[in-house]
CSV table of C-alpha atoms in Angstrom, one decimal:
chain,number,residue,atom,x,y,z
A,1,MET,CA,143.0,-59.0,-235.2
A,2,ASP,CA,140.6,-56.2,-234.2
A,3,THR,CA,137.2,-57.4,-233.1
A,4,ARG,CA,134.2,-56.0,-235.0
A,5,THR,CA,131.9,-53.8,-233.0
A,6,ASP,CA,128.9,-55.7,-234.4
A,7,ASP,CA,130.3,-59.1,-233.4
A,8,PHE,CA,128.1,-60.6,-230.7
A,9,TYR,CA,130.2,-63.8,-230.6
A,10,PRO,CA,133.9,-63.1,-230.8
A,11,THR,CA,136.1,-66.1,-231.6
A,12,ARG,CA,139.4,-67.0,-233.3
A,13,LEU,CA,141.1,-64.7,-230.8
A,14,GLU,CA,144.8,-64.1,-229.9
A,15,ARG,CA,144.3,-65.1,-226.3
A,16,PRO,CA,141.6,-67.1,-224.3
A,17,VAL,CA,138.6,-65.3,-222.9
A,18,PRO,CA,135.8,-66.7,-220.7
A,19,SER,CA,132.8,-68.3,-222.1
A,20,PHE,CA,129.4,-66.4,-221.7
A,21,GLU,CA,125.7,-67.0,-222.0
A,22,ARG,CA,124.3,-66.9,-225.6
A,23,LYS,CA,122.5,-63.6,-226.6
A,24,ASP,CA,119.8,-65.1,-228.8
A,25,PRO,CA,116.8,-67.3,-227.9
A,26,VAL,CA,116.9,-71.0,-228.6
A,27,ILE,CA,113.5,-71.0,-230.0
A,28,HIS,CA,112.7,-67.9,-232.0
A,29,SER,CA,108.9,-68.4,-232.3
A,30,GLN,CA,107.1,-66.4,-229.5
A,31,GLY,CA,103.5,-66.5,-228.2
A,32,ALA,CA,100.8,-68.2,-230.2
A,33,ASP,CA,103.4,-68.8,-233.1
A,34,ARG,CA,105.5,-71.1,-230.7
A,35,SER,CA,102.6,-73.6,-230.6
A,36,ASN,CA,101.7,-73.2,-234.2
A,37,GLY,CA,103.6,-76.2,-235.6
A,38,PRO,CA,104.1,-80.0,-235.4
A,39,LEU,CA,106.5,-80.0,-232.3
A,40,SER,CA,104.6,-80.3,-229.1
A,41,GLU,CA,105.4,-78.1,-226.0
A,42,SER,CA,107.1,-81.1,-224.3
A,43,GLU,CA,109.4,-81.4,-227.4
A,44,LEU,CA,110.0,-77.7,-227.6
A,45,GLU,CA,111.0,-77.7,-223.9
A,46,GLN,CA,113.3,-80.7,-224.6
A,47,TYR,CA,114.9,-78.9,-227.4
A,48,GLU,CA,115.3,-75.7,-225.4
A,49,ARG,CA,116.9,-77.6,-222.6
A,50,ASN,CA,119.1,-80.1,-224.4
A,51,GLY,CA,119.6,-78.5,-227.9
A,52,PHE,CA,118.5,-81.5,-229.9
A,53,LEU,CA,115.6,-84.0,-230.6
A,54,VAL,CA,115.6,-87.5,-232.1
A,55,PHE,CA,112.7,-89.0,-234.0
A,56,ASN,CA,112.9,-92.7,-235.2
A,57,ASN,CA,111.4,-93.9,-238.4
A,58,PHE,CA,111.0,-90.4,-239.9
A,59,LEU,CA,111.7,-92.0,-243.4
A,60,ASP,CA,110.5,-95.5,-244.3
A,61,ARG,CA,112.8,-98.3,-245.4
A,62,GLU,CA,112.0,-98.1,-249.0
A,63,THR,CA,112.5,-94.4,-249.3
A,64,VAL,CA,115.8,-94.7,-247.4
A,65,GLN,CA,116.8,-97.4,-249.9
A,66,ARG,CA,116.2,-95.0,-252.8
A,67,PHE,CA,118.5,-92.5,-251.3
A,68,ARG,CA,121.2,-95.1,-250.7
A,69,GLU,CA,121.0,-96.1,-254.2
A,70,ASP,CA,121.6,-92.5,-255.3
A,71,LEU,CA,124.7,-92.3,-253.1
A,72,ARG,CA,126.2,-95.4,-254.5
A,73,ASN,CA,125.8,-93.9,-258.0
A,74,TYR,CA,127.5,-90.7,-256.8
A,75,GLU,CA,130.4,-92.8,-255.5
A,76,ASP,CA,131.1,-94.0,-259.1
A,77,ASP,CA,130.5,-90.6,-260.8
A,78,GLU,CA,133.8,-89.1,-261.7
A,79,SER,CA,132.5,-85.6,-262.0
A,80,ILE,CA,131.3,-85.7,-258.4
A,81,LEU,CA,134.6,-87.3,-257.1
A,82,ARG,CA,136.5,-84.5,-258.7
A,83,SER,CA,134.2,-81.8,-257.5
A,84,GLU,CA,135.6,-79.3,-254.9
A,85,GLY,CA,132.7,-80.1,-252.8
A,86,THR,CA,133.7,-83.8,-252.3
A,87,ILE,CA,136.0,-84.2,-249.3
A,88,THR,CA,138.1,-87.3,-249.0
A,89,GLU,CA,139.5,-88.8,-245.9
A,90,PRO,CA,143.1,-87.5,-244.9
A,91,GLY,CA,145.7,-89.2,-247.2
A,92,LYS,CA,143.1,-91.5,-248.8
A,93,GLN,CA,140.6,-91.4,-251.7
A,94,GLU,CA,137.6,-92.6,-249.7
A,95,ILE,CA,134.9,-90.1,-249.5
A,96,ARG,CA,134.4,-88.3,-246.2
A,97,SER,CA,131.8,-85.8,-247.2
A,98,ILE,CA,129.9,-84.5,-250.3
A,99,PHE,CA,128.6,-81.0,-250.0
A,100,GLY,CA,125.7,-79.4,-252.0
A,101,ILE,CA,123.9,-82.7,-251.9
A,102,HIS,CA,120.4,-81.1,-252.5
A,103,GLU,CA,121.6,-79.8,-255.8
A,104,LEU,CA,122.7,-83.2,-257.1
A,105,SER,CA,119.1,-84.5,-257.6
A,106,ASP,CA,115.5,-83.6,-257.4
A,107,ARG,CA,114.9,-86.3,-254.7
A,108,PHE,CA,117.3,-84.6,-252.2
A,109,ASP,CA,115.8,-81.1,-253.2
A,110,ARG,CA,112.3,-82.4,-252.5
A,111,LEU,CA,113.3,-83.7,-249.1
A,112,THR,CA,114.6,-80.3,-248.1
A,113,ARG,CA,111.2,-78.8,-248.9
A,114,ASP,CA,109.1,-81.5,-247.2
A,115,ARG,CA,106.4,-79.8,-245.3
A,116,ARG,CA,107.0,-82.1,-242.3
A,117,ILE,CA,110.4,-80.6,-242.1
A,118,LEU,CA,109.8,-77.0,-243.0
A,119,ASP,CA,107.0,-76.7,-240.5
A,120,MET,CA,109.4,-77.6,-237.8
A,121,VAL,CA,112.0,-75.3,-239.1
A,122,HIS,CA,109.6,-72.4,-239.1
A,123,GLN,CA,108.4,-73.2,-235.6
A,124,LEU,CA,112.1,-73.3,-234.3
A,125,LEU,CA,113.4,-70.4,-236.2
A,126,GLY,CA,110.3,-68.1,-236.2
A,127,SER,CA,110.7,-67.2,-239.9
A,128,ASP,CA,111.0,-68.5,-243.4
A,129,ALA,CA,114.3,-70.2,-244.1
A,130,TYR,CA,116.8,-71.2,-246.8
A,131,ILE,CA,119.4,-73.9,-247.2
A,132,HIS,CA,122.7,-72.6,-245.7
A,133,GLN,CA,124.5,-75.9,-246.4
A,134,SER,CA,123.7,-79.5,-247.3
A,135,ARG,CA,126.0,-82.6,-247.1
A,136,ILE,CA,126.2,-86.3,-246.7
A,137,ASN,CA,128.8,-87.6,-244.3
A,138,TYR,CA,130.3,-91.1,-244.9
A,139,LYS,CA,132.0,-93.4,-242.5
A,140,PRO,CA,133.0,-96.6,-244.2
A,141,GLY,CA,133.5,-99.7,-242.1
A,142,PHE,CA,136.9,-99.7,-240.2
A,143,ASN,CA,138.2,-96.8,-242.1
A,144,GLY,CA,135.8,-93.8,-241.4
A,145,LYS,CA,137.5,-91.1,-239.3
A,146,GLY,CA,135.9,-89.2,-236.5
A,147,PHE,CA,134.9,-85.4,-236.3
A,148,ASN,CA,136.4,-83.4,-233.3
A,149,TRP,CA,134.2,-81.6,-230.8
A,150,HIS,CA,132.8,-78.4,-232.2
A,151,SER,CA,130.0,-76.0,-232.5
A,152,ASP,CA,128.9,-75.5,-236.1
A,153,PHE,CA,127.8,-72.0,-235.4
A,154,GLU,CA,131.4,-71.2,-234.5
A,155,THR,CA,132.7,-72.0,-238.0
A,156,TRP,CA,129.6,-70.5,-239.8
A,157,HIS,CA,130.1,-67.3,-237.8
A,158,ALA,CA,133.7,-67.0,-238.1
A,159,GLU,CA,134.3,-68.3,-241.7
A,160,ASP,CA,130.9,-67.6,-243.3
A,161,GLY,CA,129.7,-64.5,-241.6
A,162,MET,CA,126.4,-65.9,-240.0
A,163,PRO,CA,125.6,-63.0,-237.5
A,164,ARG,CA,123.2,-64.7,-235.0
A,165,MET,CA,122.3,-68.2,-233.6
A,166,ARG,CA,119.1,-68.6,-235.8
A,167,ALA,CA,120.0,-71.8,-237.7
A,168,VAL,CA,119.2,-75.5,-237.3
A,169,SER,CA,120.5,-78.8,-238.7
A,170,PHE,CA,118.3,-81.7,-239.6
A,171,SER,CA,120.2,-85.0,-239.9
A,172,ILE,CA,118.7,-88.2,-241.5
A,173,SER,CA,120.3,-91.4,-240.9
A,174,LEU,CA,120.6,-93.5,-244.2
A,175,THR,CA,122.2,-96.5,-242.4
A,176,ASP,CA,121.6,-97.8,-238.9
A,177,ASN,CA,123.6,-95.7,-236.4
A,178,ASN,CA,124.7,-98.0,-233.5
A,179,PRO,CA,127.2,-97.4,-230.6
A,180,PHE,CA,130.1,-98.9,-232.6
A,181,ASN,CA,130.0,-97.2,-236.0
A,182,GLY,CA,130.8,-93.7,-235.1
A,183,PRO,CA,127.3,-92.2,-234.3
A,184,LEU,CA,126.7,-88.5,-233.7
A,185,MET,CA,127.5,-87.6,-230.1
A,186,LEU,CA,126.1,-84.4,-228.4
A,187,VAL,CA,126.7,-82.6,-225.1
A,188,PRO,CA,123.3,-81.5,-223.9
A,189,GLY,CA,122.8,-78.0,-222.8
A,190,THR,CA,125.9,-76.6,-224.4
A,191,HIS,CA,124.1,-74.6,-227.0
A,192,LYS,CA,123.2,-72.2,-224.2
A,193,THR,CA,126.8,-71.0,-223.8
A,194,TRP,CA,129.3,-69.4,-226.2
A,195,PHE,CA,132.8,-70.8,-226.1
A,196,PRO,CA,135.2,-68.4,-227.8
A,197,CYS,CA,138.1,-70.2,-229.5
A,198,VAL,CA,141.7,-69.2,-230.0
A,199,GLY,CA,143.8,-69.0,-233.2
A,200,ARG,CA,144.1,-66.9,-236.3
A,201,THR,CA,142.2,-68.3,-239.4
A,202,PRO,CA,144.3,-68.9,-242.4
A,203,GLU,CA,142.9,-68.2,-245.9
A,204,ASP,CA,141.1,-71.3,-247.3
A,205,ASN,CA,141.2,-72.9,-243.9
A,206,TYR,CA,138.3,-75.2,-245.1
A,207,GLN,CA,140.6,-77.1,-247.4
A,208,SER,CA,142.2,-78.7,-244.4
A,209,SER,CA,139.5,-78.3,-241.7
A,210,LEU,CA,137.0,-80.3,-243.6
A,211,LYS,CA,139.4,-83.3,-243.3
A,212,ASN,CA,140.5,-82.7,-239.8
A,213,GLN,CA,139.3,-79.6,-237.8
A,214,GLU,CA,141.8,-78.3,-235.4
A,215,LEU,CA,141.0,-74.6,-235.5
A,216,GLY,CA,137.7,-73.4,-233.9
A,217,VAL,CA,137.4,-76.1,-231.4
A,218,PRO,CA,137.1,-75.4,-227.6
A,219,SER,CA,140.1,-75.8,-225.3
A,220,GLN,CA,140.4,-79.2,-223.6
A,221,LYS,CA,139.7,-77.3,-220.3
A,222,ASP,CA,136.4,-76.1,-221.5
A,223,LEU,CA,135.6,-79.5,-223.1
A,224,ASP,CA,136.3,-81.3,-219.9
A,225,ARG,CA,134.2,-79.0,-217.8
A,226,MET,CA,131.2,-79.0,-220.2
A,227,ILE,CA,131.2,-82.8,-220.5
A,228,ARG,CA,131.6,-83.4,-216.8
A,229,GLU,CA,128.7,-81.1,-216.1
A,230,ASN,CA,126.4,-82.2,-218.9
A,231,GLY,CA,127.5,-85.7,-220.0
A,232,ILE,CA,127.5,-87.0,-223.6
A,233,GLU,CA,124.5,-88.6,-225.5
A,234,SER,CA,124.8,-90.7,-228.6
A,235,ALA,CA,122.2,-90.2,-231.3
A,236,THR,CA,121.8,-94.0,-232.1
A,237,GLY,CA,118.8,-95.3,-234.2
A,238,GLY,CA,117.7,-97.1,-237.2
A,239,ALA,CA,118.0,-96.0,-240.8
A,240,GLY,CA,115.5,-93.3,-241.5
A,241,SER,CA,115.8,-91.7,-238.1
A,242,LEU,CA,115.8,-87.8,-237.8
A,243,ILE,CA,118.1,-85.8,-235.5
A,244,ILE,CA,117.3,-82.1,-235.1
A,245,PHE,CA,120.1,-80.1,-233.4
A,246,GLU,CA,120.6,-76.4,-232.6
A,247,CYS,CA,123.4,-74.7,-234.4
A,248,ASN,CA,125.5,-74.0,-231.3
A,249,VAL,CA,125.3,-77.4,-229.5
A,250,MET,CA,128.6,-79.1,-229.0
A,251,HIS,CA,128.9,-82.3,-231.0
A,252,GLY,CA,131.5,-84.7,-232.6
A,253,SER,CA,131.8,-88.4,-233.3
A,254,ASN,CA,134.3,-91.2,-233.0
A,255,ALA,CA,136.0,-93.1,-235.9
A,256,ASN,CA,134.1,-96.1,-237.1
A,257,MET,CA,135.8,-99.1,-235.8
A,258,SER,CA,133.1,-101.6,-236.8
A,259,PRO,CA,132.5,-103.4,-240.1
A,260,TRP,CA,129.1,-101.4,-240.5
A,261,PRO,CA,129.3,-98.3,-242.6
A,262,ARG,CA,127.5,-95.2,-241.5
A,263,SER,CA,126.0,-92.4,-243.8
A,264,ASN,CA,124.0,-89.4,-242.7
A,265,LEU,CA,122.3,-86.6,-244.6
A,266,PHE,CA,122.6,-83.1,-243.2
A,267,PHE,CA,120.5,-80.1,-244.1
A,268,VAL,CA,121.2,-76.7,-242.5
A,269,TYR,CA,118.4,-74.2,-242.5
A,270,ASN,CA,119.1,-70.6,-241.8
A,271,SER,CA,116.6,-67.9,-241.1
A,272,VAL,CA,116.1,-65.4,-244.0
A,273,GLU,CA,116.4,-62.7,-241.4
A,274,ASN,CA,119.9,-64.0,-240.6
A,275,LYS,CA,121.6,-63.9,-244.1
A,276,LEU,CA,125.4,-64.1,-244.2
A,277,GLU,CA,127.5,-61.1,-243.8
A,278,GLN,CA,131.3,-60.7,-244.2
A,279,PRO,CA,133.1,-63.4,-242.3
A,280,TYR,CA,133.9,-62.3,-238.8
A,281,CYS,CA,137.5,-63.9,-238.9
A,282,GLY,CA,138.3,-61.2,-241.5
A,283,ASN,CA,139.0,-63.5,-244.5
A,284,ARG,CA,137.2,-63.8,-247.8
A,285,ALA,CA,134.0,-65.9,-247.8
A,286,ARG,CA,134.1,-69.7,-248.3
A,287,PRO,CA,132.6,-71.2,-251.4
A,288,ASP,CA,128.8,-71.3,-251.8
A,289,PHE,CA,128.7,-75.1,-251.3
A,290,LEU,CA,129.8,-74.4,-247.7
A,291,GLY,CA,128.0,-71.1,-247.0
A,292,ASN,CA,125.2,-70.3,-249.4
A,293,ARG,CA,125.0,-66.6,-250.3
A,294,THR,CA,123.3,-67.1,-253.9
A,295,HIS,CA,120.1,-68.8,-253.3
A,296,THR,CA,118.6,-67.4,-250.2
A,297,GLU,CA,115.0,-67.1,-251.2
A,298,PRO,CA,112.4,-68.7,-248.7
A,299,LEU,CA,112.0,-72.4,-249.3
A,300,VAL,CA,108.4,-73.3,-250.4
A,301,PRO,CA,107.0,-76.4,-248.6
A,302,ILE,CA,105.9,-79.4,-250.7
A,303,ASP,CA,103.1,-81.4,-249.3
A,304,SER,CA,103.8,-85.3,-249.3
A,305,PRO,CA,106.7,-85.1,-251.8
A,306,ASP,CA,107.3,-88.3,-253.7
A,307,LEU,CA,110.6,-89.3,-252.5
A,308,ARG,CA,110.6,-92.6,-254.1
A,309,GLU,CA,110.3,-91.2,-257.6
A,310,THR,CA,113.4,-91.4,-259.8
A,311,GLY,CA,115.5,-88.3,-259.8
C-alpha cells in the first residue's frame, strides 16, 4: 500500500519501521489560553508528562445511580441489543460495548455538554470540539473479556481518517474500578511517541476488532520496551471517578476475573479543526457511530445540567 504524502503518522505498513516522536503538541492551548481553564498548571504538566489525569468523585452517587438504571434498561431493550452499535463478547450474547451512547437519551447528551467537562476539553485541545465517538464498555463479573494494548489514535487515524493528534477521551466510572475487575491500565508517557503498526486492514475490520483487536497493536518488542521504561498504572477509583486520557497514550485492560461488574462511559472529543478525512488505511470509512462525520458542529456548554432528571 502506498503511503499518502499528507500522512504524518504512517501505520498498517507492510514491514516494521522505527517509532518516532509525535509531531503534535500534547496541550494545544498556548500562552494565556493555556491557563484559561479549570485545570491547574500542575495538572496540565502531569497530563503533558503522563498522558492522563484521574479525578475521584466527579459525579455523585445519586447521579451515577441514574445512569446505571438507564443502562439496565438498555440491556433489556431489543432494539438496542440488535443495533449494529451494540457489540457482544466473542461467541456470546453478553454486551461488551454500546456505541453512540449520547444519542440514546438526553441525560447522556447533557453530560457530554457539561461545562465542567467542555471547559477542560477546550483547554486541552485549544479549540471548540465535537463528539467523535461515545460508548459504554461493560465487563460483567467473571465473564468480561479484556482489551489488548493499543493507542486509540492509531485506529482513528488509520480507519476513520483523523489527521492529527488533537482528540481526548473522558471516561466516567459507573461502578467501582478495583484492581480485580479489569480496570483501565495506562503506560505513562507513551503518548509522546508514535508506534507504527504492521498489517493490511481488511474492509469492515471493525466487525471483528471491536470484539478482539489484533490489528493496529504494537509489536511485543515495542510493548516490552515501553512498559519496562515507563511502567503501568491502573486507573482505579470509586463510581463517579473521571479519567481523562490523551488520544495516543497506550492503554488496555485485563479480563474481569472477579464477581464485581465494571462499567465505564467514554466520550471522545475531537477538535473542530481536526475533522475526519478519508481513512489513511485506504478503505472506506467506518460507520458514523464509530467515527462521527455527520454532527461535527461545536458542542455548546450547559451550565449545571440536571443529570438526575428523567431522560
